[in-house]
Amino acid sequence: TPTLTPTPTVTPSPTPTPQPTVSPAEIAFQRRVFLEIWTTVDENYLYPDFNGLDWEVIQEEYTRRIEAGMTREAFYWAMDEMIYRLGDEHSVFFSPEQARSEDESYAGAFDYVGIGVLTAGVPERQRVTILLVFPGSPAEQAGLQAHDSILSVDGLPILDENGDRRENLRGPEGTSMTLVVQSPSGQPRQVEITRRRINSELPVPYQVFTSPSGQRIGYIFLVTLNDETVPRKFRQALQEMHAGGRLDGLILDNRQNEGGASNVFEDILSYFENGTLGYFVSRGEREPVRVRGLNIGNSQNIPLVVLIGPGTASFGEIFSGILKDTRRAHLIGQTTDGNVEILYIYPFSDGSRAWIAHDTFQPLNHPEDNWEESGIIPDQTVLSNWDEITLETDPVIQAALEHFDQP
């Protein structure tokens, strides 16, 4: 299955100390699963030079570590480390437990105990910023909103000394905590909140703006393409905005869209495009990317602006780049980082899986462009930081509204 995923952990956790008392059966289990993983990368990885790694030496190294004895937990840490060492900042390994959690997220089923927010880290300002608030959640009831930042939980910074997010928003159901929260242009404040089970689908926020000249402009915020419920909600958003009157333009906000699965990407792209749009290119194959257009309201013809930035990755980048390459949309924001490898999901016999870079994308009209190197370059550069603006004060959205008013 071709798919894309957010960037893997920057620094994998170190492998715990090997345990010499590991049973022969456990060593045989690890040896078998390791060989499945190593062979999968050997036969399918996009880059035949393995980004400078000697893949045969890697096999020897990890075989020695397995034979020396390590716990099951240590083994999965080691497999995570091995895939990370490929260095493409995209391929990633999931233990069986992580794979089950991923399946739940893809199905749109969030079931955990917490406060009901989706966040992104802002290590340069030692905070996480809220991207989405789940309807009916403790966060919504406490008045938290998108663009607010969480600085600390019960006196402990939300990010550790490495800039990684602590998991202290989650905990036992019914337990309370004190957050320090800061809204854009506001002062830090304390918020008391009680954890509760969150069992909800991921929302797709939308609203209608009025441009300076009075045009009716729709806005949809896409935070992921890794949720099979997103195309349905996206379509509902289009239909509901059109129900209030014909839209004169549409803004698609991809600034926090880290990608997802190919079928979700193609479903949403089909609302705006039709036909062959480019090619997935692997070691020796070139496969066309085609969609069959669907007109929702006037989606196939509506003037379109797409917002991009450093948080746009994977299929979020390819989606935005295609709309620019075909001149279907005007792109505003900042250049993306360039992370457009297409991953294939490879399941293993123990229930673990790896997402391995298998293809890259070649644009239809500018096949010489290498988006992995250049990123997606906007037509109009406008800077903003998510945690420092609101929808009403966002200079990127303001630039988009002004763009629609141009003759």
mmCIF file of C-alpha atoms in Angstrom:
data_model
loop_
_atom_site.group_PDB
_atom_site.id
_atom_site.type_symbol
_atom_site.label_atom_id
_atom_site.label_comp_id
_atom_site.label_asym_id
_atom_site.label_seq_id
_atom_site.Cartn_x
_atom_site.Cartn_y
_atom_site.Cartn_z
ATOM 1 C CA THR A 1 0.000 0.000 0.000
ATOM 2 C CA PRO A 2 1.595 3.303 -1.049
ATOM 3 C CA THR A 3 1.321 5.834 1.737
ATOM 4 C CA LEU A 4 3.095 8.611 3.560
ATOM 5 C CA THR A 5 3.610 9.316 7.223
ATOM 6 C CA PRO A 6 4.860 12.165 9.414
ATOM 7 C CA THR A 7 8.612 12.466 9.925
ATOM 8 C CA PRO A 8 9.932 9.791 12.296
ATOM 9 C CA THR A 9 11.444 10.604 15.673
ATOM 10 C CA VAL A 10 14.575 12.712 15.245
ATOM 11 C CA THR A 11 16.572 10.738 17.813
ATOM 12 C CA PRO A 12 15.555 7.109 18.387
ATOM 13 C CA SER A 13 15.638 5.977 21.991
ATOM 14 C CA PRO A 14 18.775 3.999 22.764
ATOM 15 C CA THR A 15 18.606 0.225 22.824
ATOM 16 C CA PRO A 16 18.349 -0.987 26.447
ATOM 17 C CA THR A 17 21.204 -3.086 27.795
ATOM 18 C CA PRO A 18 21.104 -6.627 26.327
ATOM 19 C CA GLN A 19 19.828 -9.305 28.681
ATOM 20 C CA PRO A 20 21.978 -12.467 28.705
ATOM 21 C CA THR A 21 19.124 -14.585 30.067
ATOM 22 C CA VAL A 22 17.022 -14.305 26.882
ATOM 23 C CA SER A 23 15.734 -17.727 25.859
ATOM 24 C CA PRO A 24 16.783 -19.485 22.632
ATOM 25 C CA ALA A 25 13.156 -19.309 21.488
ATOM 26 C CA GLU A 26 13.141 -15.529 21.891
ATOM 27 C CA ILE A 27 16.415 -15.202 19.981
ATOM 28 C CA ALA A 28 14.994 -17.381 17.173
ATOM 29 C CA PHE A 29 11.865 -15.176 17.076
ATOM 30 C CA GLN A 30 13.918 -11.984 16.836
ATOM 31 C CA ARG A 31 16.213 -13.486 14.209
ATOM 32 C CA ARG A 32 13.229 -14.406 12.017
ATOM 33 C CA VAL A 33 11.487 -11.017 12.282
ATOM 34 C CA PHE A 34 14.744 -9.136 11.764
ATOM 35 C CA LEU A 35 15.448 -11.061 8.564
ATOM 36 C CA GLU A 36 11.952 -10.166 7.276
ATOM 37 C CA ILE A 37 12.592 -6.473 7.936
ATOM 38 C CA TRP A 38 16.147 -6.410 6.583
ATOM 39 C CA THR A 39 15.165 -8.285 3.399
ATOM 40 C CA THR A 40 12.190 -5.993 2.789
ATOM 41 C CA VAL A 41 14.450 -2.934 2.860
ATOM 42 C CA ASP A 42 17.092 -4.693 0.765
ATOM 43 C CA GLU A 43 14.606 -5.514 -2.001
ATOM 44 C CA ASN A 44 12.351 -2.453 -1.994
ATOM 45 C CA TYR A 45 14.116 0.660 -0.698
ATOM 46 C CA LEU A 46 13.969 3.610 -3.103
ATOM 47 C CA TYR A 47 17.676 4.414 -2.932
ATOM 48 C CA PRO A 48 19.863 1.488 -4.122
ATOM 49 C CA ASP A 49 22.889 2.905 -2.274
ATOM 50 C CA PHE A 50 20.869 2.940 0.984
ATOM 51 C CA ASN A 51 21.874 6.578 1.463
ATOM 52 C CA GLY A 52 25.498 5.552 1.958
ATOM 53 C CA LEU A 53 24.852 2.700 4.399
ATOM 54 C CA ASP A 54 26.509 -0.658 3.779
ATOM 55 C CA TRP A 55 23.353 -2.730 4.148
ATOM 56 C CA GLU A 56 25.308 -6.003 4.366
ATOM 57 C CA VAL A 57 27.311 -4.633 7.290
ATOM 58 C CA ILE A 58 24.051 -3.498 8.924
ATOM 59 C CA GLN A 59 22.794 -7.091 8.693
ATOM 60 C CA GLU A 60 25.908 -8.392 10.402
ATOM 61 C CA GLU A 61 25.756 -5.760 13.154
ATOM 62 C CA TYR A 62 22.153 -6.381 14.160
ATOM 63 C CA THR A 63 22.523 -10.143 13.882
ATOM 64 C CA ARG A 64 25.349 -9.981 16.449
ATOM 65 C CA ARG A 65 23.206 -7.857 18.758
ATOM 66 C CA ILE A 66 20.313 -10.292 18.544
ATOM 67 C CA GLU A 67 22.541 -13.301 19.173
ATOM 68 C CA ALA A 68 24.023 -11.530 22.228
ATOM 69 C CA GLY A 69 20.542 -11.460 23.727
ATOM 70 C CA MET A 70 18.058 -8.635 24.162
ATOM 71 C CA THR A 71 14.521 -8.313 25.482
ATOM 72 C CA ARG A 72 11.544 -8.046 23.145
ATOM 73 C CA GLU A 73 11.281 -4.338 23.972
ATOM 74 C CA ALA A 74 14.968 -3.829 23.247
ATOM 75 C CA PHE A 75 14.581 -5.674 19.946
ATOM 76 C CA TYR A 76 11.826 -3.333 18.766
ATOM 77 C CA TRP A 77 13.901 -0.305 19.795
ATOM 78 C CA ALA A 78 16.732 -1.754 17.722
ATOM 79 C CA MET A 79 14.511 -2.191 14.657
ATOM 80 C CA ASP A 80 13.304 1.403 15.047
ATOM 81 C CA GLU A 81 16.927 2.521 15.202
ATOM 82 C CA MET A 82 17.920 0.476 12.142
ATOM 83 C CA ILE A 83 15.198 1.981 9.917
ATOM 84 C CA TYR A 84 15.989 5.455 11.220
ATOM 85 C CA ARG A 85 19.617 5.008 10.164
ATOM 86 C CA LEU A 86 18.525 4.946 6.508
ATOM 87 C CA GLY A 87 18.550 8.708 6.918
ATOM 88 C CA ASP A 88 15.665 9.707 4.643
ATOM 89 C CA GLU A 89 13.719 11.243 7.576
ATOM 90 C CA HIS A 90 10.647 9.428 6.340
ATOM 91 C CA SER A 91 10.915 5.641 6.581
ATOM 92 C CA VAL A 92 9.796 4.419 10.002
ATOM 93 C CA PHE A 93 9.229 1.213 11.993
ATOM 94 C CA PHE A 94 6.200 0.404 14.175
ATOM 95 C CA SER A 95 6.127 -2.260 16.875
ATOM 96 C CA PRO A 96 2.949 -4.401 17.006
ATOM 97 C CA GLU A 97 1.466 -2.119 19.673
ATOM 98 C CA GLN A 98 2.270 1.008 17.675
ATOM 99 C CA ALA A 99 0.822 -0.603 14.542
ATOM 100 C CA ARG A 100 -2.487 -1.259 16.306
ATOM 101 C CA SER A 101 -2.638 2.354 17.474
ATOM 102 C CA GLU A 102 -1.898 3.542 13.934
ATOM 103 C CA ASP A 103 -4.755 1.437 12.559
ATOM 104 C CA GLU A 104 -7.161 3.097 14.983
ATOM 105 C CA SER A 105 -6.011 6.573 13.935
ATOM 106 C CA TYR A 106 -6.358 5.771 10.229
ATOM 107 C CA ALA A 107 -9.915 4.566 10.813
ATOM 108 C CA GLY A 108 -10.688 7.961 12.355
ATOM 109 C CA ALA A 109 -11.218 6.415 15.779
ATOM 110 C CA PHE A 110 -9.444 8.339 18.514
ATOM 111 C CA ASP A 111 -9.866 6.424 21.774
ATOM 112 C CA TYR A 112 -7.595 7.524 24.598
ATOM 113 C CA VAL A 113 -7.667 9.375 27.902
ATOM 114 C CA GLY A 114 -6.596 13.000 27.711
ATOM 115 C CA ILE A 115 -8.011 16.464 27.045
ATOM 116 C CA GLY A 116 -8.914 16.254 23.332
ATOM 117 C CA VAL A 117 -6.382 18.322 21.409
ATOM 118 C CA LEU A 118 -4.113 17.740 18.440
ATOM 119 C CA THR A 119 -0.866 19.654 18.879
ATOM 120 C CA ALA A 120 2.439 20.440 17.170
ATOM 121 C CA GLY A 121 5.725 21.100 18.931
ATOM 122 C CA VAL A 122 7.377 24.526 18.799
ATOM 123 C CA PRO A 123 10.784 23.755 20.357
ATOM 124 C CA GLU A 124 12.251 27.179 19.554
ATOM 125 C CA ARG A 125 9.685 28.693 21.925
ATOM 126 C CA GLN A 126 9.441 25.730 24.334
ATOM 127 C CA ARG A 127 5.762 24.955 23.807
ATOM 128 C CA VAL A 128 3.258 22.945 21.861
ATOM 129 C CA THR A 129 0.605 24.759 19.891
ATOM 130 C CA ILE A 130 -2.946 23.508 19.464
ATOM 131 C CA LEU A 131 -3.939 22.637 15.897
ATOM 132 C CA LEU A 132 -7.373 21.167 16.600
ATOM 133 C CA VAL A 133 -9.734 20.894 19.557
ATOM 134 C CA PHE A 134 -12.105 17.923 19.556
ATOM 135 C CA PRO A 135 -15.786 18.919 19.919
ATOM 136 C CA GLY A 136 -17.198 18.249 23.380
ATOM 137 C CA SER A 137 -13.746 17.528 24.825
ATOM 138 C CA PRO A 138 -12.401 18.763 28.187
ATOM 139 C CA ALA A 139 -10.190 21.159 26.216
ATOM 140 C CA GLU A 140 -13.180 22.734 24.468
ATOM 141 C CA GLN A 141 -15.095 22.969 27.736
ATOM 142 C CA ALA A 142 -12.093 24.698 29.326
ATOM 143 C CA GLY A 143 -12.069 27.284 26.528
ATOM 144 C CA LEU A 144 -8.925 26.137 24.730
ATOM 145 C CA GLN A 145 -8.804 26.978 21.032
ATOM 146 C CA ALA A 146 -6.686 26.346 17.959
ATOM 147 C CA HIS A 147 -3.534 28.539 17.976
ATOM 148 C CA ASP A 148 -3.350 28.504 21.799
ATOM 149 C CA SER A 149 -0.067 27.180 23.207
ATOM 150 C CA ILE A 150 0.492 24.839 26.147
ATOM 151 C CA LEU A 151 3.667 25.737 28.043
ATOM 152 C CA SER A 152 3.599 23.355 30.997
ATOM 153 C CA VAL A 153 1.578 20.647 32.738
ATOM 154 C CA ASP A 154 1.548 20.581 36.556
ATOM 155 C CA GLY A 155 4.672 22.746 36.619
ATOM 156 C CA LEU A 156 6.639 20.533 34.226
ATOM 157 C CA PRO A 157 7.538 21.983 30.800
ATOM 158 C CA ILE A 158 5.541 20.358 27.984
ATOM 159 C CA LEU A 159 8.778 19.781 26.024
ATOM 160 C CA ASP A 160 11.831 18.082 27.490
ATOM 161 C CA GLU A 161 15.410 19.320 27.263
ATOM 162 C CA ASN A 162 15.731 17.804 23.757
ATOM 163 C CA GLY A 163 12.635 19.615 22.495
ATOM 164 C CA ASP A 164 10.604 16.386 22.448
ATOM 165 C CA ARG A 165 7.016 16.364 23.651
ATOM 166 C CA ARG A 166 6.280 14.824 27.018
ATOM 167 C CA GLU A 167 3.153 12.652 27.168
ATOM 168 C CA ASN A 168 1.890 14.365 30.322
ATOM 169 C CA LEU A 169 -1.409 15.509 28.803
ATOM 170 C CA ARG A 170 -2.527 11.889 29.003
ATOM 171 C CA GLY A 171 -3.110 9.942 32.192
ATOM 172 C CA PRO A 172 -5.747 8.098 34.219
ATOM 173 C CA GLU A 173 -9.343 9.053 33.528
ATOM 174 C CA GLY A 174 -10.747 11.537 36.020
ATOM 175 C CA THR A 175 -7.384 12.940 37.096
ATOM 176 C CA SER A 176 -6.940 16.706 37.101
ATOM 177 C CA MET A 177 -4.013 18.853 36.057
ATOM 178 C CA THR A 178 -2.989 22.472 35.813
ATOM 179 C CA LEU A 179 -1.907 23.779 32.424
ATOM 180 C CA VAL A 180 -0.128 27.021 31.673
ATOM 181 C CA VAL A 181 -1.673 28.208 28.415
ATOM 182 C CA GLN A 182 -0.930 31.243 26.261
ATOM 183 C CA SER A 183 -3.143 32.601 23.481
ATOM 184 C CA PRO A 184 -1.624 34.643 20.635
ATOM 185 C CA SER A 185 -0.852 38.187 21.866
ATOM 186 C CA GLY A 186 -1.981 37.176 25.373
ATOM 187 C CA GLN A 187 -0.266 36.515 28.680
ATOM 188 C CA PRO A 188 0.279 32.994 30.101
ATOM 189 C CA ARG A 189 -2.613 31.814 32.258
ATOM 190 C CA GLN A 190 -3.445 28.773 34.340
ATOM 191 C CA VAL A 191 -6.200 26.391 33.248
ATOM 192 C CA GLU A 192 -7.528 23.591 35.449
ATOM 193 C CA ILE A 193 -8.665 20.617 33.407
ATOM 194 C CA THR A 194 -9.708 17.004 34.050
ATOM 195 C CA ARG A 195 -8.687 14.148 31.787
ATOM 196 C CA ARG A 196 -11.494 12.176 30.176
ATOM 197 C CA ARG A 197 -11.798 9.424 27.614
ATOM 198 C CA ILE A 198 -11.713 10.863 24.103
ATOM 199 C CA ASN A 199 -13.653 8.751 21.629
ATOM 200 C CA SER A 200 -14.171 10.897 18.569
ATOM 201 C CA GLU A 201 -13.396 11.327 14.898
ATOM 202 C CA LEU A 202 -10.857 13.882 13.748
ATOM 203 C CA PRO A 203 -12.622 17.156 12.835
ATOM 204 C CA VAL A 204 -12.051 18.994 9.547
ATOM 205 C CA PRO A 205 -12.547 22.687 10.450
ATOM 206 C CA TYR A 206 -14.035 25.046 7.884
ATOM 207 C CA GLN A 207 -15.668 28.449 7.692
ATOM 208 C CA VAL A 208 -16.570 31.198 5.229
ATOM 209 C CA PHE A 209 -14.652 34.479 5.031
ATOM 210 C CA THR A 210 -15.597 37.687 3.256
ATOM 211 C CA SER A 211 -12.843 39.230 1.125
ATOM 212 C CA PRO A 212 -12.192 42.993 1.240
ATOM 213 C CA SER A 213 -14.349 43.430 -1.876
ATOM 214 C CA GLY A 214 -17.184 41.318 -0.427
ATOM 215 C CA GLN A 215 -16.512 37.982 -2.115
ATOM 216 C CA ARG A 216 -17.591 34.803 -0.337
ATOM 217 C CA ILE A 217 -14.463 32.693 0.261
ATOM 218 C CA GLY A 218 -14.471 29.234 1.830
ATOM 219 C CA TYR A 219 -11.687 27.975 4.097
ATOM 220 C CA ILE A 220 -10.809 24.359 4.997
ATOM 221 C CA PHE A 221 -8.023 23.308 7.348
ATOM 222 C CA LEU A 222 -6.411 19.968 6.446
ATOM 223 C CA VAL A 223 -4.190 18.660 9.234
ATOM 224 C CA THR A 224 -3.680 15.132 7.861
ATOM 225 C CA LEU A 225 -4.343 12.785 4.967
ATOM 226 C CA ASN A 226 -3.830 9.751 7.189
ATOM 227 C CA ASP A 227 -7.481 9.332 8.173
ATOM 228 C CA GLU A 228 -9.942 7.572 5.881
ATOM 229 C CA THR A 229 -12.834 9.708 7.212
ATOM 230 C CA VAL A 230 -11.256 12.955 5.975
ATOM 231 C CA PRO A 231 -12.539 12.838 2.345
ATOM 232 C CA ARG A 232 -16.121 12.435 3.571
ATOM 233 C CA LYS A 233 -15.795 15.348 6.000
ATOM 234 C CA PHE A 234 -14.014 17.457 3.387
ATOM 235 C CA ARG A 235 -16.878 16.843 0.960
ATOM 236 C CA GLN A 236 -19.428 17.726 3.649
ATOM 237 C CA ALA A 237 -17.562 20.961 4.344
ATOM 238 C CA LEU A 238 -17.730 21.917 0.661
ATOM 239 C CA GLN A 239 -21.422 21.080 0.471
ATOM 240 C CA GLU A 240 -22.346 22.957 3.652
ATOM 241 C CA MET A 241 -20.426 26.078 2.655
ATOM 242 C CA HIS A 242 -22.096 26.017 -0.777
ATOM 243 C CA ALA A 243 -25.500 25.566 0.854
ATOM 244 C CA GLY A 244 -25.177 29.087 2.249
ATOM 245 C CA GLY A 245 -24.505 30.545 -1.193
ATOM 246 C CA ARG A 246 -22.145 30.018 -4.081
ATOM 247 C CA LEU A 247 -18.485 30.338 -3.118
ATOM 248 C CA ASP A 248 -16.321 32.784 -5.077
ATOM 249 C CA GLY A 249 -13.094 31.079 -4.001
ATOM 250 C CA LEU A 250 -11.639 28.470 -1.668
ATOM 251 C CA ILE A 251 -8.611 28.468 0.636
ATOM 252 C CA LEU A 252 -7.062 25.074 1.471
ATOM 253 C CA ASP A 253 -4.796 25.357 4.512
ATOM 254 C CA ASN A 254 -2.055 22.721 4.234
ATOM 255 C CA ARG A 255 0.454 24.429 6.536
ATOM 256 C CA GLN A 256 0.210 21.670 9.160
ATOM 257 C CA ASN A 257 -0.569 18.807 6.765
ATOM 258 C CA GLU A 258 2.096 16.124 7.244
ATOM 259 C CA GLY A 259 0.607 13.740 4.694
ATOM 260 C CA GLY A 260 -0.984 10.338 4.956
ATOM 261 C CA ALA A 261 -2.334 7.633 2.682
ATOM 262 C CA SER A 262 -2.480 7.668 -1.109
ATOM 263 C CA ASN A 263 -6.190 6.864 -1.354
ATOM 264 C CA VAL A 264 -7.104 9.810 0.919
ATOM 265 C CA PHE A 265 -4.778 12.081 -1.070
ATOM 266 C CA GLU A 266 -6.329 10.996 -4.387
ATOM 267 C CA ASP A 267 -9.917 11.256 -3.105
ATOM 268 C CA ILE A 268 -9.495 14.887 -2.056
ATOM 269 C CA LEU A 269 -7.427 15.766 -5.131
ATOM 270 C CA SER A 270 -10.267 14.440 -7.315
ATOM 271 C CA TYR A 271 -12.508 17.295 -6.105
ATOM 272 C CA PHE A 272 -10.216 19.737 -7.953
ATOM 273 C CA GLU A 273 -8.399 17.773 -10.658
ATOM 274 C CA ASN A 274 -9.066 15.152 -13.325
ATOM 275 C CA GLY A 275 -6.808 12.815 -15.300
ATOM 276 C CA THR A 276 -3.069 12.091 -15.121
ATOM 277 C CA LEU A 277 -1.228 14.437 -12.738
ATOM 278 C CA GLY A 278 2.291 13.028 -12.510
ATOM 279 C CA TYR A 279 4.208 9.834 -11.822
ATOM 280 C CA PHE A 280 5.402 7.719 -8.909
ATOM 281 C CA VAL A 281 8.969 6.688 -9.774
ATOM 282 C CA SER A 282 10.797 3.813 -8.028
ATOM 283 C CA ARG A 283 14.092 2.013 -8.731
ATOM 284 C CA GLY A 284 12.918 0.760 -12.110
ATOM 285 C CA GLU A 285 9.244 1.665 -12.552
ATOM 286 C CA ARG A 286 7.181 4.735 -13.415
ATOM 287 C CA GLU A 287 3.489 4.620 -12.491
ATOM 288 C CA PRO A 288 1.028 7.380 -13.464
ATOM 289 C CA VAL A 289 -0.998 9.157 -10.814
ATOM 290 C CA ARG A 290 -4.569 9.506 -12.105
ATOM 291 C CA VAL A 291 -7.783 10.746 -10.526
ATOM 292 C CA ARG A 292 -11.344 10.818 -11.780
ATOM 293 C CA GLY A 293 -12.716 14.293 -11.165
ATOM 294 C CA LEU A 294 -15.764 14.887 -8.980
ATOM 295 C CA ASN A 295 -17.520 18.247 -9.007
ATOM 296 C CA ILE A 296 -18.797 19.153 -5.524
ATOM 297 C CA GLY A 297 -20.623 22.426 -5.920
ATOM 298 C CA ASN A 298 -18.267 24.126 -8.372
ATOM 299 C CA SER A 299 -15.104 22.536 -6.913
ATOM 300 C CA GLN A 300 -13.594 21.654 -10.310
ATOM 301 C CA ASN A 301 -13.629 25.301 -11.391
ATOM 302 C CA ILE A 302 -13.568 27.342 -8.194
ATOM 303 C CA PRO A 303 -10.602 29.737 -7.839
ATOM 304 C CA LEU A 304 -8.235 28.077 -5.404
ATOM 305 C CA VAL A 305 -5.502 29.226 -3.008
ATOM 306 C CA VAL A 306 -3.391 26.666 -1.107
ATOM 307 C CA LEU A 307 -1.431 27.648 2.000
ATOM 308 C CA ILE A 308 1.899 25.878 2.611
ATOM 309 C CA GLY A 309 4.856 26.082 4.984
ATOM 310 C CA PRO A 310 7.523 24.093 6.846
ATOM 311 C CA GLY A 311 4.785 21.949 8.429
ATOM 312 C CA THR A 312 3.607 20.764 5.005
ATOM 313 C CA ALA A 313 5.116 17.358 4.227
ATOM 314 C CA SER A 314 4.720 14.130 2.267
ATOM 315 C CA PHE A 315 1.410 13.877 0.442
ATOM 316 C CA GLY A 316 0.600 17.315 1.855
ATOM 317 C CA GLU A 317 3.507 18.598 -0.256
ATOM 318 C CA ILE A 318 2.659 16.518 -3.325
ATOM 319 C CA PHE A 319 -1.012 17.589 -3.141
ATOM 320 C CA SER A 320 0.002 21.267 -3.014
ATOM 321 C CA GLY A 321 2.719 20.865 -5.652
ATOM 322 C CA ILE A 322 0.373 19.198 -8.135
ATOM 323 C CA LEU A 323 -2.140 22.035 -7.835
ATOM 324 C CA LYS A 324 0.670 24.492 -8.589
ATOM 325 C CA ASP A 325 2.192 22.371 -11.396
ATOM 326 C CA THR A 326 -1.165 22.217 -13.215
ATOM 327 C CA ARG A 327 -1.838 25.925 -12.527
ATOM 328 C CA ARG A 328 -4.983 24.912 -10.706
ATOM 329 C CA ALA A 329 -4.090 26.874 -7.551
ATOM 330 C CA HIS A 330 -2.116 29.871 -6.340
ATOM 331 C CA LEU A 331 0.208 28.923 -3.461
ATOM 332 C CA ILE A 332 0.897 31.307 -0.568
ATOM 333 C CA GLY A 333 3.138 30.865 2.478
ATOM 334 C CA GLN A 334 6.641 29.482 2.876
ATOM 335 C CA THR A 335 8.709 26.904 1.000
ATOM 336 C CA THR A 336 8.222 23.369 2.298
ATOM 337 C CA ASP A 337 11.160 21.274 3.511
ATOM 338 C CA GLY A 338 11.058 18.705 0.691
ATOM 339 C CA ASN A 339 10.012 15.280 1.940
ATOM 340 C CA VAL A 340 8.056 13.675 -0.854
ATOM 341 C CA GLU A 341 9.119 10.027 -0.844
ATOM 342 C CA ILE A 342 6.146 7.702 -1.171
ATOM 343 C CA LEU A 343 6.173 5.011 1.495
ATOM 344 C CA TYR A 344 4.841 1.490 1.178
ATOM 345 C CA ILE A 345 3.556 -0.315 4.247
ATOM 346 C CA TYR A 346 5.164 -3.705 4.815
ATOM 347 C CA PRO A 347 3.571 -5.887 7.527
ATOM 348 C CA PHE A 348 5.614 -8.554 9.293
ATOM 349 C CA SER A 349 4.668 -11.869 10.851
ATOM 350 C CA ASP A 350 4.782 -10.593 14.455
ATOM 351 C CA GLY A 351 2.289 -7.758 13.796
ATOM 352 C CA SER A 352 4.944 -5.061 13.444
ATOM 353 C CA ARG A 353 5.325 -3.079 10.244
ATOM 354 C CA ALA A 354 7.635 -0.682 8.475
ATOM 355 C CA TRP A 355 6.850 2.235 6.211
ATOM 356 C CA ILE A 356 9.666 2.188 3.650
ATOM 357 C CA ALA A 357 10.466 4.828 1.016
ATOM 358 C CA HIS A 358 9.638 3.096 -2.272
ATOM 359 C CA ASP A 359 8.897 5.874 -4.788
ATOM 360 C CA THR A 360 9.361 9.562 -5.346
ATOM 361 C CA PHE A 361 7.066 11.900 -7.286
ATOM 362 C CA GLN A 362 7.695 13.359 -10.747
ATOM 363 C CA PRO A 363 5.476 16.334 -11.721
ATOM 364 C CA LEU A 364 3.538 16.109 -14.980
ATOM 365 C CA ASN A 365 4.348 19.513 -16.489
ATOM 366 C CA HIS A 366 7.788 20.083 -14.966
ATOM 367 C CA PRO A 367 9.365 16.604 -14.848
ATOM 368 C CA GLU A 368 12.794 18.112 -14.303
ATOM 369 C CA ASP A 369 11.758 19.477 -10.887
ATOM 370 C CA ASN A 370 13.035 17.583 -7.849
ATOM 371 C CA TRP A 371 10.697 18.445 -4.994
ATOM 372 C CA GLU A 372 12.729 16.339 -2.574
ATOM 373 C CA GLU A 373 15.575 18.843 -3.028
ATOM 374 C CA SER A 374 13.701 22.097 -3.629
ATOM 375 C CA GLY A 375 10.540 21.624 -1.597
ATOM 376 C CA ILE A 376 7.343 23.222 -2.892
ATOM 377 C CA ILE A 377 7.992 26.905 -3.548
ATOM 378 C CA PRO A 378 4.980 29.216 -3.086
ATOM 379 C CA ASP A 379 3.913 31.693 -5.740
ATOM 380 C CA GLN A 380 3.761 34.309 -2.992
ATOM 381 C CA THR A 381 5.883 34.242 0.165
ATOM 382 C CA VAL A 382 4.133 35.398 3.341
ATOM 383 C CA LEU A 383 5.491 34.554 6.804
ATOM 384 C CA SER A 384 3.553 33.597 9.919
ATOM 385 C CA ASN A 385 3.894 31.379 12.999
ATOM 386 C CA TRP A 386 0.850 29.302 13.927
ATOM 387 C CA ASP A 387 1.182 29.961 17.664
ATOM 388 C CA GLU A 388 1.429 33.733 17.190
ATOM 389 C CA ILE A 389 -1.676 34.382 15.079
ATOM 390 C CA THR A 390 -5.383 33.599 14.913
ATOM 391 C CA LEU A 391 -7.508 33.077 11.813
ATOM 392 C CA GLU A 392 -8.576 36.706 12.047
ATOM 393 C CA THR A 393 -5.015 38.072 12.354
ATOM 394 C CA ASP A 394 -3.240 35.590 10.062
ATOM 395 C CA PRO A 395 -1.307 37.511 7.358
ATOM 396 C CA VAL A 396 -1.290 34.432 5.100
ATOM 397 C CA ILE A 397 -5.078 34.190 5.099
ATOM 398 C CA GLN A 398 -5.304 37.946 4.584
ATOM 399 C CA ALA A 399 -3.003 37.639 1.552
ATOM 400 C CA ALA A 400 -5.202 34.855 0.198
ATOM 401 C CA LEU A 401 -8.357 36.938 0.548
ATOM 402 C CA GLU A 402 -6.665 39.857 -1.207
ATOM 403 C CA HIS A 403 -5.529 37.541 -3.990
ATOM 404 C CA PHE A 404 -9.137 36.677 -4.841
ATOM 405 C CA ASP A 405 -9.907 40.380 -5.223
ATOM 406 C CA GLN A 406 -7.223 40.921 -7.833
ATOM 407 C CA PRO A 407 -8.548 41.489 -11.366
#
